[in-house]
Coordinates of C-alpha atoms in Angstrom, one line a residue:
M166 CA -14.8 5.0 -15.2
P167 CA -11.8 1.9 -14.4
N168 CA -10.8 -0.2 -16.9
S169 CA -12.3 -3.6 -15.0
W170 CA -8.7 -4.8 -14.9
F171 CA -5.0 -3.7 -15.5
Q172 CA -2.3 -5.8 -16.3
F173 CA 0.6 -5.7 -15.2
R174 CA 4.1 -7.3 -16.6
Q175 CA 3.8 -10.8 -14.6
F176 CA 0.4 -9.8 -13.6
R177 CA -3.1 -8.9 -14.3
V178 CA -5.6 -7.1 -11.6
E179 CA -9.3 -7.6 -11.7
Q180 CA -10.9 -4.7 -9.6
D181 CA -15.3 -4.5 -10.6
Q182 CA -15.4 -5.4 -7.4
C183 CA -13.4 -3.4 -5.2
G184 CA -14.0 0.6 -3.9
M185 CA -10.2 1.0 -5.0
K186 CA -9.2 0.4 -8.3
V187 CA -5.1 0.3 -9.0
S188 CA -4.0 3.5 -8.8
T189 CA -0.4 5.8 -8.5
D190 CA -0.6 6.0 -5.6
A191 CA -0.9 2.1 -4.1
C192 CA 1.7 1.8 -7.3
V193 CA 4.5 4.3 -6.1
F194 CA 4.3 2.6 -2.0
G195 CA 4.7 -0.4 -2.6
G196 CA 7.6 0.4 -5.1
L197 CA 8.6 2.1 -1.9
L198 CA 9.2 0.0 0.4
I199 CA 10.4 -2.9 -2.4
H200 CA 13.0 -0.9 -2.9
I201 CA 14.3 -0.4 1.1
M202 CA 13.4 -3.7 1.6
K203 CA 16.0 -4.9 -0.5
E204 CA 18.9 -3.1 0.8
L205 CA 17.7 -5.3 4.5
P206 CA 18.2 -8.8 4.9
A207 CA 15.2 -10.7 3.3
A208 CA 11.7 -10.9 5.5
A209 CA 10.3 -14.5 5.9
R210 CA 5.9 -13.6 6.7
A211 CA 4.0 -9.6 5.9
L212 CA 0.8 -9.2 6.4
D213 CA -1.2 -7.2 4.6
I214 CA -3.9 -5.0 5.9
G215 CA -6.5 -4.2 3.8
T216 CA -5.6 -5.9 0.3
G217 CA -8.7 -5.0 -1.4
T218 CA -7.5 -5.9 -4.7
G219 CA -3.9 -7.5 -3.7
L220 CA -1.9 -5.3 -5.6
L221 CA 0.8 -5.0 -3.2
S222 CA 0.8 -8.7 -2.0
L223 CA 1.3 -9.5 -5.7
M224 CA 3.7 -6.4 -6.3
L225 CA 5.4 -8.0 -2.9
A226 CA 5.7 -11.8 -4.0
Q227 CA 7.4 -10.5 -7.9
E228 CA 10.3 -9.2 -6.5
F229 CA 10.7 -11.2 -2.7
P230 CA 10.8 -15.1 -4.2
S231 CA 11.0 -16.5 -0.8
L232 CA 8.2 -14.0 0.4
H233 CA 5.3 -15.7 2.2
I234 CA 2.1 -13.4 2.7
D235 CA -0.9 -13.4 4.6
A236 CA -4.0 -10.2 2.4
V237 CA -6.3 -9.3 5.1
E238 CA -9.5 -8.3 2.9
I239 CA -13.1 -6.7 5.5
D240 CA -15.0 -6.3 2.0
R241 CA -16.5 -9.7 1.2
D242 CA -16.2 -8.8 -2.8
A243 CA -13.2 -6.9 -2.8
Y244 CA -12.1 -10.5 -0.8
R245 CA -13.2 -12.8 -3.4
Q246 CA -11.6 -10.7 -6.5
A247 CA -8.6 -10.5 -4.4
C248 CA -8.7 -14.6 -4.0
Y249 CA -9.3 -14.3 -8.1
N250 CA -6.3 -12.4 -9.1
I251 CA -3.7 -14.4 -6.6
E252 CA -5.6 -17.1 -7.7
Q253 CA -4.3 -16.4 -11.1
S254 CA -0.8 -15.0 -10.5
P255 CA 2.1 -17.1 -10.3
W256 CA 2.4 -16.4 -6.3
G257 CA -0.8 -18.1 -5.5
G258 CA 0.8 -20.4 -3.0
R259 CA 2.5 -17.8 -1.4
I260 CA -0.3 -15.9 -0.1
R261 CA -2.9 -16.5 1.7
C262 CA -6.8 -14.0 1.4
H263 CA -7.8 -13.5 5.0
H264 CA -11.8 -12.1 5.2
G265 CA -12.8 -10.5 8.0
R266 CA -12.1 -7.3 10.5
I267 CA -8.1 -6.4 10.9
Q268 CA -9.2 -5.8 14.8
E269 CA -9.6 -9.5 15.2
Y270 CA -7.1 -10.6 12.6
G271 CA -5.4 -13.3 14.9
Q272 CA -6.0 -13.0 18.3
D273 CA -6.4 -16.3 19.5
S274 CA -3.1 -17.3 17.3
R275 CA -1.1 -14.3 17.7
P276 CA 0.8 -14.2 13.8
Q277 CA 3.9 -12.3 13.8
Y278 CA 5.3 -10.4 10.9
D279 CA 8.6 -9.2 9.6
L280 CA 6.6 -6.4 7.4
I281 CA 3.5 -5.2 7.9
I282 CA 2.2 -2.9 5.3
C283 CA -1.3 -1.1 4.7
N284 CA -2.6 1.1 2.1
P285 CA -5.4 2.3 4.7
P286 CA -8.9 3.9 4.6
F287 CA -6.9 7.8 3.9
F288 CA -9.7 10.0 5.6
T289 CA -11.3 11.7 8.8
G290 CA -13.5 14.0 8.6
H291 CA -14.5 14.2 5.0
L292 CA -17.6 14.0 3.3
P293 CA -18.8 10.1 2.7
A294 CA -18.0 8.5 -0.8
A295 CA -20.7 8.5 -3.1
E296 CA -20.7 4.3 -3.5
A297 CA -20.7 1.8 -0.4
K298 CA -17.2 -0.5 -0.9
R299 CA -15.2 3.5 -2.0
Q300 CA -16.3 4.9 1.9
L301 CA -14.9 1.1 3.0
A302 CA -12.1 1.7 1.7
R303 CA -11.4 5.4 2.0
H304 CA -12.9 6.6 5.3
T305 CA -11.7 5.2 8.7
A306 CA -14.7 4.5 9.9
S307 CA -13.7 1.0 9.6
L308 CA -9.8 1.0 11.0
S309 CA -8.9 4.4 13.2
H310 CA -5.4 5.7 13.1
A311 CA -5.3 4.7 16.4
E312 CA -7.0 0.4 15.7
L313 CA -4.2 0.2 12.3
L314 CA -1.4 1.1 14.5
Q315 CA -2.5 -1.3 18.1
A316 CA -2.5 -4.0 15.1
I317 CA 0.8 -3.5 13.9
S318 CA 2.2 -3.3 17.1
R319 CA 0.7 -6.6 18.4
M320 CA 1.8 -8.8 15.6
L321 CA 5.2 -6.7 14.4
L322 CA 8.1 -8.5 15.3
P323 CA 11.2 -7.2 16.9
G324 CA 12.9 -5.3 14.4
G325 CA 10.4 -5.6 12.2
L326 CA 9.5 -2.6 9.5
A327 CA 5.4 -1.6 8.7
G328 CA 5.0 0.7 5.7
M329 CA 1.8 2.7 5.9
L330 CA 0.4 5.4 3.1
Y331 CA -1.4 8.2 4.3
P332 CA -3.4 11.7 2.2
A333 CA -0.8 14.9 3.6
S334 CA -3.9 15.9 5.0
E335 CA -3.9 13.2 7.5
E336 CA 0.1 13.9 8.8
G337 CA -1.0 15.6 11.8
R338 CA -3.5 13.4 13.3
V339 CA -1.5 10.2 12.5
A340 CA 1.7 12.2 14.6
S341 CA -0.7 12.3 17.5
E342 CA -1.8 8.4 16.8
L343 CA 1.9 7.4 16.7
E344 CA 2.6 9.4 19.6
R345 CA 1.1 6.9 21.8
S346 CA 2.0 3.4 19.7
G347 CA 5.0 3.0 21.1
L348 CA 5.9 3.0 17.6
E349 CA 9.8 4.7 16.4
V350 CA 8.6 6.2 12.6
C351 CA 12.2 4.9 10.6
K352 CA 12.4 7.5 7.5
K353 CA 8.6 9.8 6.8
I354 CA 8.3 9.8 2.7
K355 CA 7.0 12.6 1.7
I356 CA 5.3 12.1 -2.1
Y357 CA 5.1 15.4 -4.6
P358 CA 3.5 14.9 -7.5
S359 CA 5.4 17.0 -9.2
H360 CA 7.8 19.6 -8.9
N361 CA 5.5 22.6 -9.1
K362 CA 3.2 21.2 -6.0
D363 CA 3.8 20.8 -2.9
Y364 CA 3.3 16.9 -1.3
N365 CA 0.3 15.3 -1.2
R366 CA 1.3 11.9 0.0
V367 CA 3.4 10.8 3.4
V368 CA 4.6 7.4 3.2
Y369 CA 5.6 6.8 6.9
I370 CA 8.5 3.6 7.3
L371 CA 7.5 2.2 10.9
S372 CA 9.6 -0.2 13.9
D373 CA 9.6 -1.0 17.7
K374 CA 13.3 0.9 17.4
I375 CA 15.4 3.0 15.1
Q376 CA 16.8 1.7 12.4
V377 CA 18.5 3.8 9.3
L378 CA 16.9 3.5 6.1
D379 CA 19.2 4.6 3.0
F380 CA 16.6 6.5 1.3
A381 CA 16.0 9.9 0.4
D382 CA 12.8 12.2 2.5
H383 CA 11.7 13.1 -0.5
F384 CA 10.0 11.2 -3.9
Y385 CA 9.2 13.7 -7.5
L386 CA 6.5 12.0 -10.0
R387 CA 7.1 14.9 -12.1
G388 CA 9.5 17.0 -13.3
S389 CA 8.5 20.5 -13.8
D390 CA 7.6 19.2 -17.4
N391 CA 5.4 17.9 -16.4
A392 CA 6.8 13.8 -17.0
Y393 CA 7.4 11.4 -15.7
S394 CA 10.7 11.6 -13.2
S395 CA 13.4 9.7 -13.9
D396 CA 12.7 7.2 -10.4
Y397 CA 9.3 7.2 -11.1
K398 CA 9.9 4.4 -13.5
A399 CA 12.5 3.3 -12.7
L400 CA 11.1 2.4 -9.5
L401 CA 8.3 1.2 -11.3
Q402 CA 10.5 -0.5 -14.1
N403 CA 9.9 -4.3 -13.0
F404 CA 6.1 -3.2 -13.9
L405 CA 4.5 -1.0 -15.8
L406 CA 4.1 -2.1 -19.5
E407 CA 5.0 0.5 -21.0
K408 CA 1.9 1.1 -23.1
N409 CA 0.6 1.8 -19.5
N410 CA -1.9 4.3 -18.7
F411 CA 0.3 5.7 -15.5
L412 CA 3.0 6.8 -17.9
E413 CA 0.8 8.3 -20.6
K414 CA -1.8 10.1 -18.1
K415 CA -1.7 12.6 -15.5
I416 CA -1.8 11.8 -12.3
S417 CA -4.9 11.6 -9.7
I418 CA -4.2 13.4 -6.7
N419 CA -7.8 12.3 -5.3

């Protein structure tokens, strides 16, 4: 059973009220986004869609001292827990939590962002998760691929970047919606659990125009010996404690 909290180097994440707990997927996604953003002009405002525990917002706030972040969450309990995690962190003054559906968020005020991130509901057509919160977090009934891309298109500044993480099984569906969205894929990074396995996650970096991003199109979490790769350790060295579970156990790919 997952811990009710997860300790990082500079912040702690309480997670007992959230459908999706802190995961390797989310940490690697955040690390990749941060690595890419550090090579670009500094972003001023970011939007975290479906913030869950607030993890991605906290990772961004730690690494970008001038960044202001809006974090939106549909589930009330998760929203409250994200608010708590953010308030207890050193960066509570730069992250604002909002409760509601991203489909309605900002319709009146029309906010615009340099960076939009989303670890979205993953699956289309899979069996519902046993827990209602986990189902809401993992399945697209609450936020379809098309609705997410519409929200990104509506709020992304010209030249801004958006990042999304999906399982490889959704790659075809996401590609179809991207063709209709008007957004360009600047980078697609395939994440491999190890050198012995096929990729199981895909990170999409989007913009309103093609941008050249200096990063490989693949990332390996483990080597052929099943030990964590040097790239993985370097990517998350500012976040994970040496005694952290991710450095000791096998990665779940579910």
